[in-house]
Coordinates of N, CA and C in Angstrom, one line a residue:
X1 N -77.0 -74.2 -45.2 CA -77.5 -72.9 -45.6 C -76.3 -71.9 -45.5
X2 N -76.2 -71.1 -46.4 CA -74.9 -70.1 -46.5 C -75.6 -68.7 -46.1
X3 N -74.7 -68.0 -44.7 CA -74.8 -66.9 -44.3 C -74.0 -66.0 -44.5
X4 N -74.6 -64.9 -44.9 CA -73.9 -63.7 -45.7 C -74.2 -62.4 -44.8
X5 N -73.0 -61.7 -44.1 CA -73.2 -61.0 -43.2 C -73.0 -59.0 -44.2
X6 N -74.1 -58.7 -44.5 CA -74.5 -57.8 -45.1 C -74.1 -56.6 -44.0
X7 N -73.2 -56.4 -43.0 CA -72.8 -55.2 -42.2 C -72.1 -54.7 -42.8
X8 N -71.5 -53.4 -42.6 CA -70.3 -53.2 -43.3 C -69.1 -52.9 -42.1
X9 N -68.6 -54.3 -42.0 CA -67.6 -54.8 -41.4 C -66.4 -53.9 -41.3
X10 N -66.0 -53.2 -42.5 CA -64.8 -52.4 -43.1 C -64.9 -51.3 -42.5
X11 N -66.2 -51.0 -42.2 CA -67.0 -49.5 -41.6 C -66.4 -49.3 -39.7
X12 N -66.3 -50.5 -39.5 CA -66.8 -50.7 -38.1 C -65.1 -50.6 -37.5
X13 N -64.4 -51.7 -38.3 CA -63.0 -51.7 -38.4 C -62.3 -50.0 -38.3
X14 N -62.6 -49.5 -39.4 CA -62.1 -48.6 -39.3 C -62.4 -47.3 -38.5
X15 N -63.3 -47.4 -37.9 CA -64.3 -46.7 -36.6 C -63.2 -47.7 -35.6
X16 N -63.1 -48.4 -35.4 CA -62.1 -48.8 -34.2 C -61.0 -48.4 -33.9
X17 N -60.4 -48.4 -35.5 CA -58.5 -48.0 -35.4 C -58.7 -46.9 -35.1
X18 N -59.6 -45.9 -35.9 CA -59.6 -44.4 -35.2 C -59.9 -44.2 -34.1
X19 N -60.7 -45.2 -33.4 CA -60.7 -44.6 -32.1 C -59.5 -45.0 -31.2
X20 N -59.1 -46.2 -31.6 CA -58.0 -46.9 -31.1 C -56.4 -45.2 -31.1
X21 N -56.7 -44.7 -32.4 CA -56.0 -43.6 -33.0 C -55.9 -42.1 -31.7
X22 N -57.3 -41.9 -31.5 CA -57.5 -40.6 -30.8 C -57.3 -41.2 -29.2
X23 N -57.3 -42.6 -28.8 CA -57.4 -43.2 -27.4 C -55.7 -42.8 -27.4
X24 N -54.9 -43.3 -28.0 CA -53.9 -43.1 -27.8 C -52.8 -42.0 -28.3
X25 N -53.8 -41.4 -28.9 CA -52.8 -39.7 -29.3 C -53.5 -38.8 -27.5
X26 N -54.5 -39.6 -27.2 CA -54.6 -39.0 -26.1 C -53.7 -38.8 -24.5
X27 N -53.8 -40.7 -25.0 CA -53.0 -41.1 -23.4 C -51.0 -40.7 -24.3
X28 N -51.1 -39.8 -25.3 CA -49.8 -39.8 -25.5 C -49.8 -38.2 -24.9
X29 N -50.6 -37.5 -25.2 CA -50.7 -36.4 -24.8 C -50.6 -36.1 -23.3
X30 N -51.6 -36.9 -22.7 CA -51.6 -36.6 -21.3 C -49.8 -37.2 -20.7
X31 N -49.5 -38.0 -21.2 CA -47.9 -38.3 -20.7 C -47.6 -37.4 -21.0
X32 N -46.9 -36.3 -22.1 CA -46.5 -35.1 -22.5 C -46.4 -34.2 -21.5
X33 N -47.9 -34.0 -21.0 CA -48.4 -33.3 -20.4 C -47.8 -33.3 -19.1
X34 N -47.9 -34.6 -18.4 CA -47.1 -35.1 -17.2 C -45.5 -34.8 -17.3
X35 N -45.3 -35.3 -18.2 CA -43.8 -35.0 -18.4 C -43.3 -33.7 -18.4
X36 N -44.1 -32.6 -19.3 CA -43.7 -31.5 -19.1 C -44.0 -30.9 -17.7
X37 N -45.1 -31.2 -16.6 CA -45.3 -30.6 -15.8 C -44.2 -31.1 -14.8
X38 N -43.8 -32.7 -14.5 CA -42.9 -33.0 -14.0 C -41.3 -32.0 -14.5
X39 N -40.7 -31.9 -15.3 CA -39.4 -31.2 -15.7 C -40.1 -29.9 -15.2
X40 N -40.8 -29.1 -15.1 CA -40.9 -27.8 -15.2 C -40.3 -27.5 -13.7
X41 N -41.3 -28.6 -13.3 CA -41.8 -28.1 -11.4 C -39.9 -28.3 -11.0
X42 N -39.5 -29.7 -11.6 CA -37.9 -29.8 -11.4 C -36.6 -28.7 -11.5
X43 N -37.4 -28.1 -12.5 CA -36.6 -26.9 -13.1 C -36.6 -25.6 -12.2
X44 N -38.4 -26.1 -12.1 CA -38.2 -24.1 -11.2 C -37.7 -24.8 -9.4
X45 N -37.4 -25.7 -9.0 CA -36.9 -26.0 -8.2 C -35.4 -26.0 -8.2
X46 N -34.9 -26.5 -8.9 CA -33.4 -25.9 -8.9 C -33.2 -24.3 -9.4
X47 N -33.7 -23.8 -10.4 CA -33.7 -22.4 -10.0 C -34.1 -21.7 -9.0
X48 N -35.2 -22.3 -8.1 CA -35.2 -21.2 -6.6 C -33.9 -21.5 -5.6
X49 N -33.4 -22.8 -6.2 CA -32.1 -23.5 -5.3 C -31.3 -22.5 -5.4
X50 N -31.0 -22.6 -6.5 CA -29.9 -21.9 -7.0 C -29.9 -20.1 -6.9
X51 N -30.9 -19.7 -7.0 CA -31.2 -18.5 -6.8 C -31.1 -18.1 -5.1
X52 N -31.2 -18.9 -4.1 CA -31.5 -19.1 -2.8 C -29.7 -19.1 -2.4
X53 N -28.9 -20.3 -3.4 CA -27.7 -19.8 -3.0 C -27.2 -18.9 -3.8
X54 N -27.9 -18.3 -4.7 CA -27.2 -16.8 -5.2 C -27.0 -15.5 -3.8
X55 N -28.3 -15.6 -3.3 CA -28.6 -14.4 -2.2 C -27.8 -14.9 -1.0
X56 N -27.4 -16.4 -0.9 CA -26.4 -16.8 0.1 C -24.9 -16.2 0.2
X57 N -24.4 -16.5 -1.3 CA -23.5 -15.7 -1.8 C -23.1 -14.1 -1.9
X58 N -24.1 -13.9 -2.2 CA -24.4 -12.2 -2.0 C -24.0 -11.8 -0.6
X59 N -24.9 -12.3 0.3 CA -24.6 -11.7 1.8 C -23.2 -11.8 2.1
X60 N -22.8 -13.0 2.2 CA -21.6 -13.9 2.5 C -20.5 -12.8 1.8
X61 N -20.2 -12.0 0.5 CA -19.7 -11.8 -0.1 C -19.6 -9.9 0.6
X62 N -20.7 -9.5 0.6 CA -21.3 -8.4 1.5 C -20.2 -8.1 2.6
X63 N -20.7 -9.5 3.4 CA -20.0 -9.3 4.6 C -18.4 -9.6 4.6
X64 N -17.7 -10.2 3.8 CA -16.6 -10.2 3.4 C -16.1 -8.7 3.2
X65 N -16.9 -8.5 2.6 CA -16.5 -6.6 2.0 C -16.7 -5.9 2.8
X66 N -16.8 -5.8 3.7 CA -16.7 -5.1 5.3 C -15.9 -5.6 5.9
X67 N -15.6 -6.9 6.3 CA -14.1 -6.8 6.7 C -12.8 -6.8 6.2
X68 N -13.5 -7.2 4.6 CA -12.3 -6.0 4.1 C -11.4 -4.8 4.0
X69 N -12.9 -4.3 4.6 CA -12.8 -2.4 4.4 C -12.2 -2.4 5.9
X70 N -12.6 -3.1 7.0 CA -12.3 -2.9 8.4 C -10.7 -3.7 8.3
X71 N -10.3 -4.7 7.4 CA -8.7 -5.1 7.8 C -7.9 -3.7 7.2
X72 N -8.4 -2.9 5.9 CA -7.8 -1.9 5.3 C -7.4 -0.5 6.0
X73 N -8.6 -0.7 7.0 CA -9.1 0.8 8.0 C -7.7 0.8 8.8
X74 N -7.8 -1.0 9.9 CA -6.9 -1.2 10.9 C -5.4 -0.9 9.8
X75 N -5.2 -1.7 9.3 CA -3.6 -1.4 8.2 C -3.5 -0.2 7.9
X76 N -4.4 0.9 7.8 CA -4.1 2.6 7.7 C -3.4 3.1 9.0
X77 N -4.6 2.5 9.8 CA -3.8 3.1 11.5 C -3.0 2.2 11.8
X78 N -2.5 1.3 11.8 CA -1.3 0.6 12.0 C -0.2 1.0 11.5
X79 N -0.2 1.2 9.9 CA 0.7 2.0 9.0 C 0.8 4.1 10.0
X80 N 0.1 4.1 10.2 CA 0.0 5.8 10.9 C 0.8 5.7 12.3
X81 N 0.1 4.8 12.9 CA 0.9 4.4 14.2 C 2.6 4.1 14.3
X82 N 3.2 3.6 13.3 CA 4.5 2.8 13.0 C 4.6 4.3 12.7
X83 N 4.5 4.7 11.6 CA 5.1 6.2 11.0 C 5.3 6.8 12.0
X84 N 4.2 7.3 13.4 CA 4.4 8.4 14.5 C 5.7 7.7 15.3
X85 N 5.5 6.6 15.2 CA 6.9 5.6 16.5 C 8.1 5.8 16.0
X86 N 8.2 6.0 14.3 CA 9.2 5.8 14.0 C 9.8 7.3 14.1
X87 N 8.9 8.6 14.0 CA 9.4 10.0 14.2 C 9.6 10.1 15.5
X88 N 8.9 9.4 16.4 CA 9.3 9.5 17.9 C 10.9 9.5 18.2
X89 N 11.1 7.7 17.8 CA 12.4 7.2 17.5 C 13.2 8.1 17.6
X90 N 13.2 9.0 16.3 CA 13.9 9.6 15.2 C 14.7 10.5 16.2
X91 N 12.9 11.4 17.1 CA 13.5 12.2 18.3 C 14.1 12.0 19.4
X92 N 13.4 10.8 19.3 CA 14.3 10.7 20.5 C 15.8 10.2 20.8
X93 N 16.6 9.6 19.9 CA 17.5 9.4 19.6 C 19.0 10.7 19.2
X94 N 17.6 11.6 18.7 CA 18.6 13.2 17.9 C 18.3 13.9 18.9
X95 N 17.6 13.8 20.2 CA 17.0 15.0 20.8 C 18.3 16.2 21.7
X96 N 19.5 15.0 22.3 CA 20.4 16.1 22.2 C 22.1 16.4 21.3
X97 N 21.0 16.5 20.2 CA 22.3 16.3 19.1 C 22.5 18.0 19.1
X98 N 21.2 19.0 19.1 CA 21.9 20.6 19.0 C 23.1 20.7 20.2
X99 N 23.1 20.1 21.2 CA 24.3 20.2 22.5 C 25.4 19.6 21.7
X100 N 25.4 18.4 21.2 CA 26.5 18.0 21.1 C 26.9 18.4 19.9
X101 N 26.3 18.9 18.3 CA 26.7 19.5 17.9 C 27.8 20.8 18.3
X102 N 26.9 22.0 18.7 CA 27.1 23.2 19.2 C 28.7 22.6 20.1
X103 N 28.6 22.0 21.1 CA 29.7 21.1 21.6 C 31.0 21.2 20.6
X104 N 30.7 20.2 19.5 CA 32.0 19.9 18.7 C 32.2 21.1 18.1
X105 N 31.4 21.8 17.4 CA 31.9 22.6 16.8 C 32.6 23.9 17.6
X106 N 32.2 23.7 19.0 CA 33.3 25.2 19.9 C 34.7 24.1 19.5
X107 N 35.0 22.8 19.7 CA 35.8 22.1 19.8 C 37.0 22.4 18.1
X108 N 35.9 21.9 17.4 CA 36.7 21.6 16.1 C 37.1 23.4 15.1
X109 N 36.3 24.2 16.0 CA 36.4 25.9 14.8 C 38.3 26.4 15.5
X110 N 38.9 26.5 14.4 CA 40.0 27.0 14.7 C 40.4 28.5 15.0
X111 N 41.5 28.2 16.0 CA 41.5 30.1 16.0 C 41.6 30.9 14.6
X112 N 41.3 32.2 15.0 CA 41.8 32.9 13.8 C 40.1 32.7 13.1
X113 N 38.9 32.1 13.1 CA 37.9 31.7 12.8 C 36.9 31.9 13.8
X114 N 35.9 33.0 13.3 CA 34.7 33.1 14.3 C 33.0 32.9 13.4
X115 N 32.5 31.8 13.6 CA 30.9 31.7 13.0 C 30.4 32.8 13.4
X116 N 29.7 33.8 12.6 CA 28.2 34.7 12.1 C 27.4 33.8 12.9
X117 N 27.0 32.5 11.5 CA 25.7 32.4 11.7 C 25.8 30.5 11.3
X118 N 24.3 29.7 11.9 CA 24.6 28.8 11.7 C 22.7 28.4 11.5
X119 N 22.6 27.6 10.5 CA 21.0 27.6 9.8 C 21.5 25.7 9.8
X120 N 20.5 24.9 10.5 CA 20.7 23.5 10.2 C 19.2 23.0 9.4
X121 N 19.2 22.7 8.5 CA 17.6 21.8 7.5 C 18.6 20.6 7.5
X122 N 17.7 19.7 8.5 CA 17.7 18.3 8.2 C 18.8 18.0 9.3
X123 N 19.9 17.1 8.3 CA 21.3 16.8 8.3 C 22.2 17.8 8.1
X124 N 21.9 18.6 7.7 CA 22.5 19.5 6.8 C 22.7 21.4 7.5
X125 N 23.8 21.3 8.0 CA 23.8 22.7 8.2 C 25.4 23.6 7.5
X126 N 24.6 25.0 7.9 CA 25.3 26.0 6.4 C 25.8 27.1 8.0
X127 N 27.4 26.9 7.8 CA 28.3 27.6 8.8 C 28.4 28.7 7.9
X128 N 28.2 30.1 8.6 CA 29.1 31.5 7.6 C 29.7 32.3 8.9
X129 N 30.9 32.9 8.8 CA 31.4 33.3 9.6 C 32.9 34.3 8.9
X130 N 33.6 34.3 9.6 CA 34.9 35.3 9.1 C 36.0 34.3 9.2
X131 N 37.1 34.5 8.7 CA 38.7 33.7 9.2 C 39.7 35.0 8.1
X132 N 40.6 34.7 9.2 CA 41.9 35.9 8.8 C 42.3 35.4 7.7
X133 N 42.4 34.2 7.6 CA 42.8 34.0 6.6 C 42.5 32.6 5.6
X134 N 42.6 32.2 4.4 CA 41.8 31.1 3.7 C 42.8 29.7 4.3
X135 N 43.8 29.5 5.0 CA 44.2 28.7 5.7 C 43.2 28.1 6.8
X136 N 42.9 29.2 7.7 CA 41.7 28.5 8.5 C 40.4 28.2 8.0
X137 N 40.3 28.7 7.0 CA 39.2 27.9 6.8 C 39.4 26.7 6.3
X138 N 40.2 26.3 5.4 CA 41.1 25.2 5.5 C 41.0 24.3 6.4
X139 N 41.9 24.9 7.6 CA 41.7 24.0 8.4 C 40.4 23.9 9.4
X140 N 39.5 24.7 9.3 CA 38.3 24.4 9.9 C 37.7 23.4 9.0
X141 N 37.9 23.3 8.0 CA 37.0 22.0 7.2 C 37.8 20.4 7.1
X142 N 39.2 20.9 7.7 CA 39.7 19.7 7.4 C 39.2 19.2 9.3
X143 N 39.6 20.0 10.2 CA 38.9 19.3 11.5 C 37.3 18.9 11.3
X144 N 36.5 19.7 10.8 CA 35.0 18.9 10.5 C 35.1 17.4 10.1
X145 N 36.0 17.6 9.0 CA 35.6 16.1 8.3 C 36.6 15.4 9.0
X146 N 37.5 15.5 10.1 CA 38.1 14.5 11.2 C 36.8 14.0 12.4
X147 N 36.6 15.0 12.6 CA 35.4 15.4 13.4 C 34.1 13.7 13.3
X148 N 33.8 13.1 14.7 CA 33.0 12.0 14.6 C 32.0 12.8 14.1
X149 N 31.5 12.9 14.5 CA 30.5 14.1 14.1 C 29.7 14.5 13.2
X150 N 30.8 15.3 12.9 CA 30.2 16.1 10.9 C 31.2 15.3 9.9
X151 N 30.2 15.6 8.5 CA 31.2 14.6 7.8 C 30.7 15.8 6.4
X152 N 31.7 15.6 5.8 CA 31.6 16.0 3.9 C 31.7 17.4 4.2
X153 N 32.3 18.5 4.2 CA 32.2 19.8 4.8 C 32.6 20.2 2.9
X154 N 31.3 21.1 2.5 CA 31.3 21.4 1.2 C 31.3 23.5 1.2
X155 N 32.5 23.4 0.9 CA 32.6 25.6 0.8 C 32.5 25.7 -0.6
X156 N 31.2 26.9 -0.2 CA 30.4 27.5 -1.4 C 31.2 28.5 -1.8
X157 N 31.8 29.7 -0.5 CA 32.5 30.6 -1.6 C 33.1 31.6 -0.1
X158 N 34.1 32.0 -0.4 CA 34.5 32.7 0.9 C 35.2 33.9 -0.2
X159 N 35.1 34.9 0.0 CA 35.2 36.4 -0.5 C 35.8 37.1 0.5
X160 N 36.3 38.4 -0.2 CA 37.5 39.5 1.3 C 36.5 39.9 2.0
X161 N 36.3 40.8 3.1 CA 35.6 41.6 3.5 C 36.0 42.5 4.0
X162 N 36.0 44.0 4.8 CA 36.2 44.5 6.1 C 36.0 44.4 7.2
X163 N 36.1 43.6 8.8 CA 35.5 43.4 9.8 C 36.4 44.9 10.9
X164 N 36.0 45.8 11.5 CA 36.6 46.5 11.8 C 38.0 46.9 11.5
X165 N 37.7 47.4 10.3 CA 38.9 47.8 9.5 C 40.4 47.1 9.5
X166 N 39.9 45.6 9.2 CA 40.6 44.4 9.2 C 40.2 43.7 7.9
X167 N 41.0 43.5 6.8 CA 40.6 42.7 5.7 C 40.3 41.0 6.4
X168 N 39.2 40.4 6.1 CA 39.3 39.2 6.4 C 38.6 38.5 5.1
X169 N 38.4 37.0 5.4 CA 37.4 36.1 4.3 C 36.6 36.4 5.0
X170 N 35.2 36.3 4.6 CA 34.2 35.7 4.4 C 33.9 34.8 4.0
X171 N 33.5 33.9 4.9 CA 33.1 32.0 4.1 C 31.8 31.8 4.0
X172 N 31.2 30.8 3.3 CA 29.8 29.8 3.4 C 30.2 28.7 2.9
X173 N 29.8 28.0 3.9 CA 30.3 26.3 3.8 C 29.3 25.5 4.5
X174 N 28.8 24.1 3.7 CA 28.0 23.2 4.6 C 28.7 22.2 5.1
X175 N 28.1 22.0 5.8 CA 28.8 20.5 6.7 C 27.6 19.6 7.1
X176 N 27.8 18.3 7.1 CA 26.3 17.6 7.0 C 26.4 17.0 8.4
X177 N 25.6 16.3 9.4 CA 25.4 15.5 10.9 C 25.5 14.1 9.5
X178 N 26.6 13.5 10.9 CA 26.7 12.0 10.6 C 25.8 11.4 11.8
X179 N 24.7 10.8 11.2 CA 24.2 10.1 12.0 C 23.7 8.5 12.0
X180 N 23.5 8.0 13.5 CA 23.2 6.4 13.0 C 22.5 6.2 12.5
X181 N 21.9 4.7 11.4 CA 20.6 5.2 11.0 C 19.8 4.6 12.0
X182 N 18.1 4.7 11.9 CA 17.2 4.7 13.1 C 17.1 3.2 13.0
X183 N 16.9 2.1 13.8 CA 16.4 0.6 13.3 C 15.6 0.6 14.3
X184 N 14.8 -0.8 14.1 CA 13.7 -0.5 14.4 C 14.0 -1.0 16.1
X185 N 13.2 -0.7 17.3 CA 13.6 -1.2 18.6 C 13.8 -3.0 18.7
X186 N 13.4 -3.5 18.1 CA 13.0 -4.9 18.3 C 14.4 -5.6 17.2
X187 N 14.8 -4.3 16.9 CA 16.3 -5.1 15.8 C 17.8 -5.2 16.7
X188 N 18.2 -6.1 16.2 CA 19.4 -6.7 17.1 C 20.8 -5.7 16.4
X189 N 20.3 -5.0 15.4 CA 21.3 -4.2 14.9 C 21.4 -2.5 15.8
X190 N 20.0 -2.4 16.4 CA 19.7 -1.5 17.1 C 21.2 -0.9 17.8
X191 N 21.5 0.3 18.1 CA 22.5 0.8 18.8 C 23.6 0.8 17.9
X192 N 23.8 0.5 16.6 CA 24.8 0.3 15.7 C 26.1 1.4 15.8
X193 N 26.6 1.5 15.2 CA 28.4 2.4 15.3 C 28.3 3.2 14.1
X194 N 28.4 4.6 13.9 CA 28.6 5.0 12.7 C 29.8 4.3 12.0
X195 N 29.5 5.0 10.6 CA 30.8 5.0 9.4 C 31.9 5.0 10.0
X196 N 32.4 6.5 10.5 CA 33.7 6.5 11.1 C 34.1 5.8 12.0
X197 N 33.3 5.1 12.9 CA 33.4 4.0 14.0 C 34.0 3.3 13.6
X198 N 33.3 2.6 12.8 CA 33.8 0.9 12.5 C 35.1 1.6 11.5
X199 N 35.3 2.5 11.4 CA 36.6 2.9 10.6 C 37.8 3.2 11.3

C-alpha cells in the first residue's frame, strides 16, 4: 500500500531555516554585543591609564618648574653675590691708590710746574695747573709716562695766562692709573706684575 504524506513538508523546511536564520543572526548579535562591550570597557581602561599618567606628568612637571624657578632665583643671588666680591676686590686692592697716587705725583711734577686742580673718574684723571714754561710741561708728561704708575698722559691744550703778573701756560692734560687687573682670589695668576713690570 503506497503512502502519500499530504503535509506541506516545504512549509515546515522553510519555517526551520528561518528560524535556524533569526537563532543565529541572534547568537551573532549577542557576540557583537559582547565584543563591543569587551573593547569598550578595554578602551576606557587605558584611557583612565593614560589620563592617570597624564595628571602624573602634570604634577611631576609642576614641580620641576619650581625648582626651576628656585635654581634661577639661587643663580641671580649667586650672580649678585660674585658681582658684590668682585667690587669688594676691586676696593680693596685700589683702596690706597689716592696715597700713592698723590705720592707719585709730588714725585714725578717738575719744578717750574704747580697743579690747580686734579678731578679722577675711573682710571682716568684730568691734571690743570700752571708751568713757566711749555718745556715743563713737557717734561711733566714725559716723567708720568716713565712713571710705574700713570701711563698715556694725553694734553688737551695749555694757553698763556697771567699768574701774578707773570706770563705763564696754562695746561689740561689727562693721565690714566695703570692698574693690575682684578683676578679672581682662587686664581694662581692672582698678584700679577703690571705692563711696565714685566717690561
Amino acid at each position: 500500500m503506497i503512502r502519500i504524506n499530504l503535509l506541506p513538508h516545504r512549509e515546515e523546511a522553510r519555517k526551520q531555516r528561518r528560524q535556524q536564520f533569526y537563532t543565529l543572526l541572534g547568537l551573532v548579535a549577542l557576540l557583537a554585543g559582547a565584543i563591543w562591550f569587551v573593547g569598550h570597557t578595554i578602551i576606557g581602561q587605558q584611557i583612565s591609564t593614560q589620563e592617570a599618567t597624564n595628571d602624573f606628568l602634570k604634577r611631576e612637571i609642576a614641580v620641576l618648574d619650581k625648582e626651576i624657578a628656585e635654581i634661577k632665583r639661587l643663580q641671580e643671588q649667586t650672580q649678585s653675590l660674585l658681582s658684590r666680591k668682585q667690587v669688594i676686590e676691586s676696593l680693596q686692592s685700589n683702596r690706597a691708590e689716592t696715597v700713592h697716587v698723590l705720592n707719585e705725583l709730588g714725585k714725578q711734577v717738575p719744578e717750574g710746574v704747580f697743579i690747580r686742580s686734579i678731578k679722577q673718574n675711573g682710571a682716568r684723571i684730568q691734571l690743570m695747573g700752571y708751568a713757566q714754561s711749555n718745556a715743563r710741561v713737557s717734561q711733566l708728561m714725559r716723567n708720568l709716562d716713565a712713571s710705574p704708575i700713570f701711563e698715556k698722559p694725553d694734553l688737551v691744550e695749555i694757553k698763556t695766562a697771567d699768574l701774578n703778573r707773570r706770563r705763564v701756560g696754562d695746561f689740561n692734560l689727562y693721565v690714566s692709573i695703570e692698574r693690575a687687573p682684578v683676578e679672581p682670589a682662587d686664581s694662581p695668576a692672582a698678584g700679577g706684575t703690571t705692563n711696565k713690570e714685566q717690561k
